[in-house]
PDB file of C-alpha atoms in Angstrom:
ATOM      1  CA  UNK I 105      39.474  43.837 -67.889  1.00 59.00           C
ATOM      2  CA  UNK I 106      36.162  43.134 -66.359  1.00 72.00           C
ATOM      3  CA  UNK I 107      35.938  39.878 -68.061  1.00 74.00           C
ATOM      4  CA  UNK I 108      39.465  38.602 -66.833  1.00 77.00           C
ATOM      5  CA  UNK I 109      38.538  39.588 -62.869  1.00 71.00           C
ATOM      6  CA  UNK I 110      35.356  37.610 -63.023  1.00 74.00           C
ATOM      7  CA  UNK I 111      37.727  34.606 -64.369  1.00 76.00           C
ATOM      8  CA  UNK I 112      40.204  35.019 -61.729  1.00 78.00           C
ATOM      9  CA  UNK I 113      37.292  35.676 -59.149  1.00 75.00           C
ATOM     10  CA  UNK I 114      36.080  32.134 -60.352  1.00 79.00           C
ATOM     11  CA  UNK I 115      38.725  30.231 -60.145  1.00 81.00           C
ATOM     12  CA  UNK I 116      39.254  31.870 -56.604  1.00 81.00           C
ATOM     13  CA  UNK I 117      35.933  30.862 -55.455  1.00 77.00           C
ATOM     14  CA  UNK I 118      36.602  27.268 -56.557  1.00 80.00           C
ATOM     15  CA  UNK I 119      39.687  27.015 -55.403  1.00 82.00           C
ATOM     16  CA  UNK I 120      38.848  28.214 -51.661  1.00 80.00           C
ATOM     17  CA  UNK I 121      35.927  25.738 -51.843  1.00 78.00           C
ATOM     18  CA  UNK I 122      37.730  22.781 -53.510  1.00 81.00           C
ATOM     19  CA  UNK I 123      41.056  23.065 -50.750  1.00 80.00           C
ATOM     20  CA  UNK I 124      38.650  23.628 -48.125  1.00 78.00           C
ATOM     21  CA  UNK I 125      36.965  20.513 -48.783  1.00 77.00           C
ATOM     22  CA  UNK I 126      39.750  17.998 -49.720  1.00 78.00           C
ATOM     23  CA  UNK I 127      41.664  19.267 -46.576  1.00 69.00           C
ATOM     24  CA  UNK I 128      38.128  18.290 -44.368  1.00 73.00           C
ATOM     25  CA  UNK I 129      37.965  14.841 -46.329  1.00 73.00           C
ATOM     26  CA  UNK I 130      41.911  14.507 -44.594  1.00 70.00           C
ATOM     27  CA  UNK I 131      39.906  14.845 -41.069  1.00 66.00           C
ATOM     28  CA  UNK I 132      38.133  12.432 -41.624  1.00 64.00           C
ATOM     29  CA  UNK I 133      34.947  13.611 -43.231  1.00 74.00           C
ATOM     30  CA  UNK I 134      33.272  12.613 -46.863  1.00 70.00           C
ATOM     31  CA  UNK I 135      34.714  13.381 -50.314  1.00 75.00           C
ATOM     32  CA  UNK I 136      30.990  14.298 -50.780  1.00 71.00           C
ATOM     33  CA  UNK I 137      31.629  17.500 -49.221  1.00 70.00           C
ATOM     34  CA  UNK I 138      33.357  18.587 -52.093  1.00 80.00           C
ATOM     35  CA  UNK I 139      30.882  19.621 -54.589  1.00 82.00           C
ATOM     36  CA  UNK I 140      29.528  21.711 -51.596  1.00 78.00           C
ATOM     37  CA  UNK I 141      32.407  23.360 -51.167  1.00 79.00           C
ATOM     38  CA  UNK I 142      32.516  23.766 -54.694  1.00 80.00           C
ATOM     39  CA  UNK I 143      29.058  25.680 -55.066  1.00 78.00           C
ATOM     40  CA  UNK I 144      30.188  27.775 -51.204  1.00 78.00           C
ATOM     41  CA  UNK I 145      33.337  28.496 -52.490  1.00 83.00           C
ATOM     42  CA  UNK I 146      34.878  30.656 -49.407  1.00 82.00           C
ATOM     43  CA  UNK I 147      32.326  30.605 -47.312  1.00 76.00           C
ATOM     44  CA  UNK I 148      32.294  26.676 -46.958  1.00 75.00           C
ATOM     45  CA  UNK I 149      36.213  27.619 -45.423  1.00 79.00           C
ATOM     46  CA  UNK I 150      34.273  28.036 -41.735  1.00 78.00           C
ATOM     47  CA  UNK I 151      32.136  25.131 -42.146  1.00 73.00           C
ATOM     48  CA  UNK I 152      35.347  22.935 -43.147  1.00 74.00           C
ATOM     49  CA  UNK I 153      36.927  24.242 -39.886  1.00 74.00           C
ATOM     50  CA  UNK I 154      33.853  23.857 -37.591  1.00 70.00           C
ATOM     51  CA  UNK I 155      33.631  20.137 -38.395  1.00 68.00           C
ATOM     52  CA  UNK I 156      37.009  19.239 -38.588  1.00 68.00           C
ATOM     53  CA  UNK I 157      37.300  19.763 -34.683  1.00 65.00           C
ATOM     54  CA  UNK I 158      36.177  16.601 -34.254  1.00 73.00           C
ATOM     55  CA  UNK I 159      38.350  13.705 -32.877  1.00 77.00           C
ATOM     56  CA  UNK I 160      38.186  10.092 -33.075  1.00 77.00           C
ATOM     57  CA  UNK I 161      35.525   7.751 -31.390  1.00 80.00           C
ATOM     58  CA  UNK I 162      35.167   4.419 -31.586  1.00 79.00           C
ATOM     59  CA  UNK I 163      31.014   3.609 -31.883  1.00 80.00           C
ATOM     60  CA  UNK I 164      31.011  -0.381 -31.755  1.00 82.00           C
ATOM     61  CA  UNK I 165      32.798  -3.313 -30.794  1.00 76.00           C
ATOM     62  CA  UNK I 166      32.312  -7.055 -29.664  1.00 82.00           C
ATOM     63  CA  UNK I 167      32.789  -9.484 -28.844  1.00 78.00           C
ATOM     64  CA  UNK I 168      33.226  -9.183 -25.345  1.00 60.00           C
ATOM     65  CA  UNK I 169      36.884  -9.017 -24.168  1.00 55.00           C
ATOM     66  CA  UNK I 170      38.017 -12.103 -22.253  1.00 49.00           C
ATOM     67  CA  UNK I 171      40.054 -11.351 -18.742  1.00 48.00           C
ATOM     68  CA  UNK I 172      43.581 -12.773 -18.794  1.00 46.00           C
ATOM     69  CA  UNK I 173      42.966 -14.410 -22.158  1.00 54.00           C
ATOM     70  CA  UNK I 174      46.035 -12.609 -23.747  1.00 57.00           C
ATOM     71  CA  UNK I 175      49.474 -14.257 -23.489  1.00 70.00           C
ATOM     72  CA  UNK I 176      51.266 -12.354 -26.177  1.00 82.00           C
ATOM     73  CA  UNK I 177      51.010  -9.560 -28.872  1.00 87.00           C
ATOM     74  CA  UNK I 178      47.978  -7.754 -29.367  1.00 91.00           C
ATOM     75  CA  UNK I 179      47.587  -7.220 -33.230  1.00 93.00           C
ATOM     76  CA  UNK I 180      45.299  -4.662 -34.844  1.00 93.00           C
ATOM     77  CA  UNK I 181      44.180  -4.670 -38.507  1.00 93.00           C
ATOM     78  CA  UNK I 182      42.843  -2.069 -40.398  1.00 91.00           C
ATOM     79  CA  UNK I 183      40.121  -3.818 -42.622  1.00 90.00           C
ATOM     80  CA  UNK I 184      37.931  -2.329 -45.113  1.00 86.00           C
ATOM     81  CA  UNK I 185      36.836  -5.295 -46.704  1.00 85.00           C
ATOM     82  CA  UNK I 186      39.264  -5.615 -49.892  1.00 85.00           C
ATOM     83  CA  UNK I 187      41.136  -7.918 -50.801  1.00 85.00           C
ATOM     84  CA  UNK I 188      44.375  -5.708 -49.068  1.00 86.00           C
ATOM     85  CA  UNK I 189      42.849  -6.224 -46.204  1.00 87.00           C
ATOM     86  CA  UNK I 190      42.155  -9.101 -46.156  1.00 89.00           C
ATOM     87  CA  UNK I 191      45.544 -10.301 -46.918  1.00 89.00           C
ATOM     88  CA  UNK I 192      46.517  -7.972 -44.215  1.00 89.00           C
ATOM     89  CA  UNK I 193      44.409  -9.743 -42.028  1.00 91.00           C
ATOM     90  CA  UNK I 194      45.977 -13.417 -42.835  1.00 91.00           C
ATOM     91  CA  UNK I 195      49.193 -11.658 -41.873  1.00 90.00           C
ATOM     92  CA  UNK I 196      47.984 -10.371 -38.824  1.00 91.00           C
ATOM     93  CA  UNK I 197      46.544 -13.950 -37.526  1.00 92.00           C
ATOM     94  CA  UNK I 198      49.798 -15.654 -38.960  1.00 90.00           C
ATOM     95  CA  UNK I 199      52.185 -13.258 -36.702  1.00 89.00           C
ATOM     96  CA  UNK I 200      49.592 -13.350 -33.666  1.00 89.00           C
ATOM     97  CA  UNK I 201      49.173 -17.644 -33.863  1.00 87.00           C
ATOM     98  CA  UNK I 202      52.851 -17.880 -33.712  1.00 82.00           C
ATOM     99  CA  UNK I 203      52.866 -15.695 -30.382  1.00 84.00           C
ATOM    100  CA  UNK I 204      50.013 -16.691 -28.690  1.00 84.00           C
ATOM    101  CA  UNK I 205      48.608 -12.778 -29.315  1.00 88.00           C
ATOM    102  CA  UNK I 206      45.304 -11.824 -30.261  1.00 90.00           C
ATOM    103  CA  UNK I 207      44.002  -9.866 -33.153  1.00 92.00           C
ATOM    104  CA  UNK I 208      41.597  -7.179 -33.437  1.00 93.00           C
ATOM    105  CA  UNK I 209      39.903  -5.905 -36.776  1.00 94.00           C
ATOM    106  CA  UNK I 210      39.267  -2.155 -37.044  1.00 93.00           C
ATOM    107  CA  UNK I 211      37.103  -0.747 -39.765  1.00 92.00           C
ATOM    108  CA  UNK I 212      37.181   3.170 -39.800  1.00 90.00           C
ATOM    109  CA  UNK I 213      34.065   5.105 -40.946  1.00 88.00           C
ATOM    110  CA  UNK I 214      33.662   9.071 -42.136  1.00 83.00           C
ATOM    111  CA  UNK I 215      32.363  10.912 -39.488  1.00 78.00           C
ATOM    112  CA  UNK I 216      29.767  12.054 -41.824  1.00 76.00           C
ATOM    113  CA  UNK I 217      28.283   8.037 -42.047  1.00 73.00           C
ATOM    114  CA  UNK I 218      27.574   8.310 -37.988  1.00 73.00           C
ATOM    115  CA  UNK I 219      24.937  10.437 -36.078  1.00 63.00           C
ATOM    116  CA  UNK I 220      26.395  11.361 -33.075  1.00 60.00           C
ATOM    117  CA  UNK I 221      24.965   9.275 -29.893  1.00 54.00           C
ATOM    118  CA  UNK I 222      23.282   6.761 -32.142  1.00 61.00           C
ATOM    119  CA  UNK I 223      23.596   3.564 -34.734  1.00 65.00           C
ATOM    120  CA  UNK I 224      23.191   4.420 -37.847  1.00 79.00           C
ATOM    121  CA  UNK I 225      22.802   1.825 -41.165  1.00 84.00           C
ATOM    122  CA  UNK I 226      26.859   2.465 -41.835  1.00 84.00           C
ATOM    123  CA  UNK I 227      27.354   1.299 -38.337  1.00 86.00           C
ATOM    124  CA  UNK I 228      25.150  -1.464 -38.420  1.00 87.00           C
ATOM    125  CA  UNK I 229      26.605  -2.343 -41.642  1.00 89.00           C
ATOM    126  CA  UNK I 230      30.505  -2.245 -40.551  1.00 89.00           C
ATOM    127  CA  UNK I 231      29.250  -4.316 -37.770  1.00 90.00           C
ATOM    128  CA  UNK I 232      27.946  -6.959 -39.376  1.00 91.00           C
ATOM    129  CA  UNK I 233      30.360  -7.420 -41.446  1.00 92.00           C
ATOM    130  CA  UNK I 234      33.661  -7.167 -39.058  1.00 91.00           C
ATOM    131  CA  UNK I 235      31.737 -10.130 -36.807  1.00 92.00           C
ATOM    132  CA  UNK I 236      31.173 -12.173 -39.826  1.00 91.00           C
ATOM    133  CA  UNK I 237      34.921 -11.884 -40.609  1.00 91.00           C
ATOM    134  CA  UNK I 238      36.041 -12.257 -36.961  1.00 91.00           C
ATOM    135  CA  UNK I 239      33.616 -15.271 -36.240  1.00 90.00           C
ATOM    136  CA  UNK I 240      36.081 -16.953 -39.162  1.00 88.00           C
ATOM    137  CA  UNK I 241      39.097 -16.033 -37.396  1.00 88.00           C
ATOM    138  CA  UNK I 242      39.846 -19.835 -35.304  1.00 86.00           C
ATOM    139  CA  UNK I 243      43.875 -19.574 -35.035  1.00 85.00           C
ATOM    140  CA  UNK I 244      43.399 -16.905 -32.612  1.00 88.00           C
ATOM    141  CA  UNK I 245      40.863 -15.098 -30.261  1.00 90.00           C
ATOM    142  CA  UNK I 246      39.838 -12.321 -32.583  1.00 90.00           C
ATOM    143  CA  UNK I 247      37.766  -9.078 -31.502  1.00 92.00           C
ATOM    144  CA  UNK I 248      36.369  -6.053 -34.228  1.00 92.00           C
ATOM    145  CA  UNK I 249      35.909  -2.378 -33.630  1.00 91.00           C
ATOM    146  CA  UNK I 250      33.924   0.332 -35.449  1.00 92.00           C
ATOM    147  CA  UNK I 251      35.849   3.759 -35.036  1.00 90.00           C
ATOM    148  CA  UNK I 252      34.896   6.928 -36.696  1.00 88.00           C
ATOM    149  CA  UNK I 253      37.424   9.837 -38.351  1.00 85.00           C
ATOM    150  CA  UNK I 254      40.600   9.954 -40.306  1.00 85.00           C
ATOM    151  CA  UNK I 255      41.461   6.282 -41.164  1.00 86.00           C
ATOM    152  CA  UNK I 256      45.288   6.874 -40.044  1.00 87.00           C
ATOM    153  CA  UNK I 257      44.820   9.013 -37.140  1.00 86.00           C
ATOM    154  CA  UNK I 258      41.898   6.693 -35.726  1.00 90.00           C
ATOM    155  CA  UNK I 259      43.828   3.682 -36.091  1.00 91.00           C
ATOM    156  CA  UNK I 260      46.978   4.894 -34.272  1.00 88.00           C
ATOM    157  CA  UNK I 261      45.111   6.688 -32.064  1.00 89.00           C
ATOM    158  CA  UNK I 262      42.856   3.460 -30.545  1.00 92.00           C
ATOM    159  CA  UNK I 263      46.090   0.599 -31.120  1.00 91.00           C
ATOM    160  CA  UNK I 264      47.721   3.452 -28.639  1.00 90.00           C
ATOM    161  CA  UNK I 265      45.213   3.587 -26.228  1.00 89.00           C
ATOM    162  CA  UNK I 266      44.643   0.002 -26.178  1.00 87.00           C
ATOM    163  CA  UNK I 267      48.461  -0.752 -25.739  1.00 89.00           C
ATOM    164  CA  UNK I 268      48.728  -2.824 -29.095  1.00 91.00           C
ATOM    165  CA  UNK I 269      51.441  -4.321 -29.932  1.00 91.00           C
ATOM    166  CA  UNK I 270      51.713  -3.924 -34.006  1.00 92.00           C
ATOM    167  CA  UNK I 271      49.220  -2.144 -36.489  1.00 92.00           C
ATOM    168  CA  UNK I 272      48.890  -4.567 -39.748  1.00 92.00           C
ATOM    169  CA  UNK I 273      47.792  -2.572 -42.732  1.00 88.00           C
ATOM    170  CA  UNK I 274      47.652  -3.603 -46.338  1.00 85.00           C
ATOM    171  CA  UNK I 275      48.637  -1.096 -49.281  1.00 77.00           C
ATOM    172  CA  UNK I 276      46.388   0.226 -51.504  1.00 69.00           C
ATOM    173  CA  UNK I 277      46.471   0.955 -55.250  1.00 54.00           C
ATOM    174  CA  UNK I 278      47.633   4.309 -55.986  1.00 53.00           C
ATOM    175  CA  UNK I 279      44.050   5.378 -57.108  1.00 46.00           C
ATOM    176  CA  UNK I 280      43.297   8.773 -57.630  1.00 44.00           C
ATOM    177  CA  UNK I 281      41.553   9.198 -54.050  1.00 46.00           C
ATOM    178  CA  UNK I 282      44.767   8.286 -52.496  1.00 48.00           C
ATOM    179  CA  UNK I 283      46.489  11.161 -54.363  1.00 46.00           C
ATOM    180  CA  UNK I 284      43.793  13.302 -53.331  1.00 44.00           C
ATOM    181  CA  UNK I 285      43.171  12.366 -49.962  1.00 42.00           C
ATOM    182  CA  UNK I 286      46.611  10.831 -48.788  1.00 49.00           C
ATOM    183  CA  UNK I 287      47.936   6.911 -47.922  1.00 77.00           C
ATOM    184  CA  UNK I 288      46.749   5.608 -44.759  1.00 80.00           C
ATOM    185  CA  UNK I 289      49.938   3.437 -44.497  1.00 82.00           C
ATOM    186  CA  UNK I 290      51.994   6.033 -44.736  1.00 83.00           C
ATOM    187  CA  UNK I 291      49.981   8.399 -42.174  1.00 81.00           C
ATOM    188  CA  UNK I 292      50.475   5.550 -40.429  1.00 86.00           C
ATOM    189  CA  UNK I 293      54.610   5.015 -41.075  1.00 85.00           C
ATOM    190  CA  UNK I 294      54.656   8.740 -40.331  1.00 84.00           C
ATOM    191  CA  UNK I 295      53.152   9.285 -37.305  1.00 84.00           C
ATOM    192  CA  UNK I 296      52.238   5.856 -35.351  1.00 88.00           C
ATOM    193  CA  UNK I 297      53.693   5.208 -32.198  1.00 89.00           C
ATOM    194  CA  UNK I 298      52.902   1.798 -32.353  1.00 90.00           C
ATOM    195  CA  UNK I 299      54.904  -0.585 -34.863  1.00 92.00           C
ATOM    196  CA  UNK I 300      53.288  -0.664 -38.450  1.00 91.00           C
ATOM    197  CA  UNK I 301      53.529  -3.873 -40.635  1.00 90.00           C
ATOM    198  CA  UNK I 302      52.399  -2.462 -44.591  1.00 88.00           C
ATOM    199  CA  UNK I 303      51.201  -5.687 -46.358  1.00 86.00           C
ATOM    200  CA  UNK I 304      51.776  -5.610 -49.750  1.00 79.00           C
ATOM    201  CA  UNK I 305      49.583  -7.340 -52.050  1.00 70.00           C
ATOM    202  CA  UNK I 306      51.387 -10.061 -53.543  1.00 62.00           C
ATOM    203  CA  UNK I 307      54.512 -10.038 -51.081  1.00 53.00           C
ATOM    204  CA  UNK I 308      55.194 -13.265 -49.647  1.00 49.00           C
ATOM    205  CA  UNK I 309      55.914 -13.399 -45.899  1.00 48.00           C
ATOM    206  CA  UNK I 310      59.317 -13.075 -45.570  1.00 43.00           C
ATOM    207  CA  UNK I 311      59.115  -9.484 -47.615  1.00 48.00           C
ATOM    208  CA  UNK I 312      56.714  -8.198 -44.940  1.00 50.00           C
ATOM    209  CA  UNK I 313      58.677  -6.567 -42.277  1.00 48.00           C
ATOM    210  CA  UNK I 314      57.368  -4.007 -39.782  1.00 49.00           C
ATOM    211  CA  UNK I 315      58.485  -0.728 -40.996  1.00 46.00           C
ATOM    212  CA  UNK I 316      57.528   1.862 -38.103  1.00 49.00           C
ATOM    213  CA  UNK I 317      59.028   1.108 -34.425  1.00 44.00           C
ATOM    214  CA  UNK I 318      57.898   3.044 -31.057  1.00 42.00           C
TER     215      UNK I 318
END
């Protein structure tokens, strides 16, 4: 008898730890959490709620916007550096040069990779990177941001707030960290308020249609 309570005691422990911990990496937060919650077990259930309070921010940005350089659509692209997103991206510039819009590139980071109030190597990193991709964007003016949180949530919550036009996302493989930690396209179909193109991978053009409408 004593033997099966400790089992069941366990498996409690991990289990409080483990949900805990998955449900933080949802908002926004590091899978690496979860062999901490792991070893806290119940006690890592306050911790979990403590940082998940936290909301989106976006922590860098450039180049500098242009007054009254906008004619059409402003697209945003959520870009991670893959090869989805990169096709996303081509989509993105194709729609906006046909419109005379603009594009922005968003890369979203874990709030654990950013120290709040100052740059951090992630940052610095993301940075670099979005302006070498933008600086090859020529069909259109193109602009990057660095925002921090859930990848869905940020992304609808800035193309809101910065009245864009259409969110251009590519889809992922269905990898086990999607299973685990949820599809930011369809966060995105879900919930965005703002239109929501889905790239996927080896679609042509004409199979891309937007698939969310405000």
């Amino acid at each position: 008898m004593n033997a099966t309570f400790e089992v069941l005691f366990v498996i409690a422990w991990l289990l409080a730890g483990l949900l805990s911990a998955l449900w933080l990496a949802r908002h926004g937060h590091s899978p690496l959490w979860i062999p901490i919650g792991l070893v806290l077990g119940p006690f890592f259930v306050l911790i979990a709620l403590d940082r998940a309070s936290r909301h989106p921010e976006l922590v860098a940005g450039g180049p500098p916007d242009t007054p009254g350089r906008r004619s059409g659509p402003r697209v945003m692209v959520g870009h991670d550096g893959s090869a989805e997103s990169q096709h996303a991206l081509d989509m993105a510039v194709d729609i906006a040069a046909g419109r005379q819009g603009t594009v922005t590139l968003a890369e979203v980071l874990s709030y654990d990779d950013v120290v709040e109030g100052d740059s951090t190597p992630m940052i610095d990193t993301a940075t670099r990177k979005l302006a070498e991709v933008t600086a090859q964007v020529n069909a259109v003016p193109a602009e990057y941001e660095v925002l921090v949180g859930p990848p869905g949530e940020a992304l609808r919550e800035f193309a809101d707030k910065q009245n864009a036009d259409l969110i251009v996302v590519g889809r992922h493989g269905r990898g086990l960290s999607e299973r685990l930690l949820g599809s930011v396209s369809a966060d995105l179909v879900a919930h965005s308020a703002v239109p929501v193109l889905v790239v996927e991978p080896h679609a042509t053009r004409t199979e891309n249609r937007p698939v969310a409408h405000s």
